[in-house]
Amino acid sequence: QVQLVESGGGLVQAGGSLRLSCAASGSIFSINAMGWYRQAPGKQRELVAVITSGDKTNYADSVKGRFTISRVNAKNTVYLQMNSLKPDDTAVYYCNLDQTIYKSKYEYWGQGTRVTVSS
């Protein structure tokens, strides 16, 4: 089993910054990618940013230029630096890990960390 522990959420004013962290532990073999998703009230969960094992990154259009995803492979930890936050960024942010074990793909989720941006 894999555990994902997120931290760093909270309340911030518009224009402010937050840094989310996600540490993975447990049965980790070959990570394909780690990423962040978010779910706002009444909306579906959406991709925010993802980073692959080859350090390729992909961002939602709504966060490009404001958010940066990074990863420390040795610690199986992924970060999301969020700058210039907007009220629309208010959501529960979930960490995601995608790995391959014996040619089968597995996906894991963290418990979520709440980010609230006040106007």
PDB file of C-alpha atoms in Angstrom:
ATOM      1  CA  GLN A   1       0.000   0.000   0.000  1.00  0.00           C
ATOM      2  CA  VAL A   2       1.037   3.589  -0.612  1.00  0.00           C
ATOM      3  CA  GLN A   3       0.353   6.501   1.710  1.00  0.00           C
ATOM      4  CA  LEU A   4       0.279  10.109   0.546  1.00  0.00           C
ATOM      5  CA  VAL A   5       0.428  12.775   3.230  1.00  0.00           C
ATOM      6  CA  GLU A   6      -0.330  16.335   2.169  1.00  0.00           C
ATOM      7  CA  SER A   7       0.360  19.519   4.062  1.00  0.00           C
ATOM      8  CA  GLY A   8       0.515  23.253   3.509  1.00  0.00           C
ATOM      9  CA  GLY A   9      -3.087  24.223   2.904  1.00  0.00           C
ATOM     10  CA  GLY A  10      -4.773  27.080   4.686  1.00  0.00           C
ATOM     11  CA  LEU A  11      -6.411  30.470   4.406  1.00  0.00           C
ATOM     12  CA  VAL A  12      -4.726  33.200   2.402  1.00  0.00           C
ATOM     13  CA  GLN A  13      -5.740  36.518   0.923  1.00  0.00           C
ATOM     14  CA  ALA A  14      -5.976  37.010  -2.808  1.00  0.00           C
ATOM     15  CA  GLY A  15      -2.548  37.685  -4.257  1.00  0.00           C
ATOM     16  CA  GLY A  16      -0.845  35.636  -1.582  1.00  0.00           C
ATOM     17  CA  SER A  17       1.142  32.416  -1.792  1.00  0.00           C
ATOM     18  CA  LEU A  18       1.027  28.929  -0.375  1.00  0.00           C
ATOM     19  CA  ARG A  19       3.233  25.879  -0.788  1.00  0.00           C
ATOM     20  CA  LEU A  20       1.708  22.429  -0.700  1.00  0.00           C
ATOM     21  CA  SER A  21       3.751  19.328   0.059  1.00  0.00           C
ATOM     22  CA  CYS A  22       2.975  15.663  -0.496  1.00  0.00           C
ATOM     23  CA  ALA A  23       5.158  12.899   0.869  1.00  0.00           C
ATOM     24  CA  ALA A  24       4.699   9.366  -0.438  1.00  0.00           C
ATOM     25  CA  SER A  25       5.635   6.278   1.534  1.00  0.00           C
ATOM     26  CA  GLY A  26       4.987   2.567   1.508  1.00  0.00           C
ATOM     27  CA  SER A  27       5.206   0.174  -1.437  1.00  0.00           C
ATOM     28  CA  ILE A  28       6.727   2.478  -4.013  1.00  0.00           C
ATOM     29  CA  PHE A  29       8.371   0.796  -6.991  1.00  0.00           C
ATOM     30  CA  SER A  30       8.342   2.744 -10.236  1.00  0.00           C
ATOM     31  CA  ILE A  31       6.634   6.120 -10.153  1.00  0.00           C
ATOM     32  CA  ASN A  32       5.330   7.326 -13.493  1.00  0.00           C
ATOM     33  CA  ALA A  33       4.092  10.685 -12.273  1.00  0.00           C
ATOM     34  CA  MET A  34       2.978  12.651  -9.255  1.00  0.00           C
ATOM     35  CA  GLY A  35       0.548  15.481  -9.395  1.00  0.00           C
ATOM     36  CA  TRP A  36      -2.002  17.731  -7.812  1.00  0.00           C
ATOM     37  CA  TYR A  37      -5.714  17.850  -8.461  1.00  0.00           C
ATOM     38  CA  ARG A  38      -8.346  20.039  -6.893  1.00  0.00           C
ATOM     39  CA  GLN A  39     -12.058  19.962  -6.285  1.00  0.00           C
ATOM     40  CA  ALA A  40     -14.064  23.068  -5.582  1.00  0.00           C
ATOM     41  CA  PRO A  41     -17.539  22.868  -4.012  1.00  0.00           C
ATOM     42  CA  GLY A  42     -20.088  21.674  -6.546  1.00  0.00           C
ATOM     43  CA  LYS A  43     -17.454  20.988  -9.180  1.00  0.00           C
ATOM     44  CA  GLN A  44     -15.634  17.949 -10.495  1.00  0.00           C
ATOM     45  CA  ARG A  45     -12.085  17.162  -9.538  1.00  0.00           C
ATOM     46  CA  GLU A  46      -9.650  18.691 -12.024  1.00  0.00           C
ATOM     47  CA  LEU A  47      -5.973  18.430 -12.793  1.00  0.00           C
ATOM     48  CA  VAL A  48      -3.855  21.288 -11.492  1.00  0.00           C
ATOM     49  CA  ALA A  49      -0.330  20.143 -12.294  1.00  0.00           C
ATOM     50  CA  VAL A  50       1.598  16.945 -12.882  1.00  0.00           C
ATOM     51  CA  ILE A  51       5.289  16.053 -13.049  1.00  0.00           C
ATOM     52  CA  THR A  52       6.564  12.855 -14.612  1.00  0.00           C
ATOM     53  CA  SER A  53       9.513  10.709 -13.628  1.00  0.00           C
ATOM     54  CA  GLY A  54      11.369  12.428 -16.447  1.00  0.00           C
ATOM     55  CA  ASP A  55      10.557  15.838 -14.930  1.00  0.00           C
ATOM     56  CA  LYS A  56       8.133  16.814 -17.640  1.00  0.00           C
ATOM     57  CA  THR A  57       5.424  19.067 -16.291  1.00  0.00           C
ATOM     58  CA  ASN A  58       1.900  19.888 -17.329  1.00  0.00           C
ATOM     59  CA  TYR A  59      -0.370  22.572 -15.913  1.00  0.00           C
ATOM     60  CA  ALA A  60      -3.988  23.519 -16.140  1.00  0.00           C
ATOM     61  CA  ASP A  61      -4.369  26.667 -18.214  1.00  0.00           C
ATOM     62  CA  SER A  62      -5.905  28.449 -15.236  1.00  0.00           C
ATOM     63  CA  VAL A  63      -2.723  28.123 -13.154  1.00  0.00           C
ATOM     64  CA  LYS A  64       0.011  28.502 -15.774  1.00  0.00           C
ATOM     65  CA  GLY A  65       2.476  31.181 -14.790  1.00  0.00           C
ATOM     66  CA  ARG A  66       1.275  31.195 -11.181  1.00  0.00           C
ATOM     67  CA  PHE A  67       1.820  27.644  -9.909  1.00  0.00           C
ATOM     68  CA  THR A  68       4.987  25.563 -10.048  1.00  0.00           C
ATOM     69  CA  ILE A  69       5.206  21.839  -9.411  1.00  0.00           C
ATOM     70  CA  SER A  70       8.478  20.265  -8.345  1.00  0.00           C
ATOM     71  CA  ARG A  71       9.645  16.950  -7.004  1.00  0.00           C
ATOM     72  CA  VAL A  72      12.439  15.522  -4.871  1.00  0.00           C
ATOM     73  CA  ASN A  73      12.812  11.962  -6.104  1.00  0.00           C
ATOM     74  CA  ALA A  74      14.934  10.773  -3.220  1.00  0.00           C
ATOM     75  CA  LYS A  75      12.198  11.740  -0.800  1.00  0.00           C
ATOM     76  CA  ASN A  76       9.252  10.727  -3.008  1.00  0.00           C
ATOM     77  CA  THR A  77       7.914  14.183  -2.314  1.00  0.00           C
ATOM     78  CA  VAL A  78       6.134  16.589  -4.607  1.00  0.00           C
ATOM     79  CA  TYR A  79       5.534  20.282  -4.024  1.00  0.00           C
ATOM     80  CA  LEU A  80       3.135  22.819  -5.449  1.00  0.00           C
ATOM     81  CA  GLN A  81       4.184  26.445  -5.115  1.00  0.00           C
ATOM     82  CA  MET A  82       1.119  28.599  -5.592  1.00  0.00           C
ATOM     83  CA  ASN A  83       1.594  32.324  -6.174  1.00  0.00           C
ATOM     84  CA  SER A  84      -0.805  35.123  -7.037  1.00  0.00           C
ATOM     85  CA  LEU A  85      -3.655  33.120  -5.602  1.00  0.00           C
ATOM     86  CA  LYS A  86      -7.194  33.979  -6.617  1.00  0.00           C
ATOM     87  CA  PRO A  87     -10.528  33.232  -4.943  1.00  0.00           C
ATOM     88  CA  ASP A  88     -11.202  30.800  -7.814  1.00  0.00           C
ATOM     89  CA  ASP A  89      -8.292  28.701  -6.546  1.00  0.00           C
ATOM     90  CA  THR A  90     -10.309  27.861  -3.444  1.00  0.00           C
ATOM     91  CA  ALA A  91     -10.678  24.071  -3.330  1.00  0.00           C
ATOM     92  CA  VAL A  92      -9.535  20.899  -1.671  1.00  0.00           C
ATOM     93  CA  TYR A  93      -6.221  19.937  -3.229  1.00  0.00           C
ATOM     94  CA  TYR A  94      -5.401  16.258  -3.620  1.00  0.00           C
ATOM     95  CA  CYS A  95      -2.041  14.655  -4.226  1.00  0.00           C
ATOM     96  CA  ASN A  96      -1.903  11.851  -6.768  1.00  0.00           C
ATOM     97  CA  LEU A  97       0.717   9.187  -7.457  1.00  0.00           C
ATOM     98  CA  ASP A  98       0.754   6.961 -10.510  1.00  0.00           C
ATOM     99  CA  GLN A  99       3.073   3.954 -10.573  1.00  0.00           C
ATOM    100  CA  THR A 100       3.638   0.736 -12.468  1.00  0.00           C
ATOM    101  CA  ILE A 101       4.084  -2.577 -10.659  1.00  0.00           C
ATOM    102  CA  TYR A 102       4.760  -5.652 -12.784  1.00  0.00           C
ATOM    103  CA  LYS A 103       3.300  -3.965 -15.874  1.00  0.00           C
ATOM    104  CA  SER A 104       0.092  -2.951 -14.063  1.00  0.00           C
ATOM    105  CA  LYS A 105      -0.746   0.681 -13.402  1.00  0.00           C
ATOM    106  CA  TYR A 106      -1.818   1.823  -9.964  1.00  0.00           C
ATOM    107  CA  GLU A 107      -3.093   5.175  -8.789  1.00  0.00           C
ATOM    108  CA  TYR A 108      -3.204   6.547  -5.259  1.00  0.00           C
ATOM    109  CA  TRP A 109      -4.738   9.627  -3.664  1.00  0.00           C
ATOM    110  CA  GLY A 110      -4.023  11.651  -0.578  1.00  0.00           C
ATOM    111  CA  GLN A 111      -6.688  12.739   1.859  1.00  0.00           C
ATOM    112  CA  GLY A 112      -6.705  16.300   0.568  1.00  0.00           C
ATOM    113  CA  THR A 113      -5.714  19.654   1.988  1.00  0.00           C
ATOM    114  CA  ARG A 114      -8.017  22.654   1.910  1.00  0.00           C
ATOM    115  CA  VAL A 115      -6.976  25.927   0.328  1.00  0.00           C
ATOM    116  CA  THR A 116      -9.173  28.962   0.876  1.00  0.00           C
ATOM    117  CA  VAL A 117      -8.414  32.244  -0.874  1.00  0.00           C
ATOM    118  CA  SER A 118     -10.299  35.267   0.404  1.00  0.00           C
ATOM    119  CA  SER A 119     -11.008  38.307  -1.737  1.00  0.00           C
TER     120      SER A 119
END
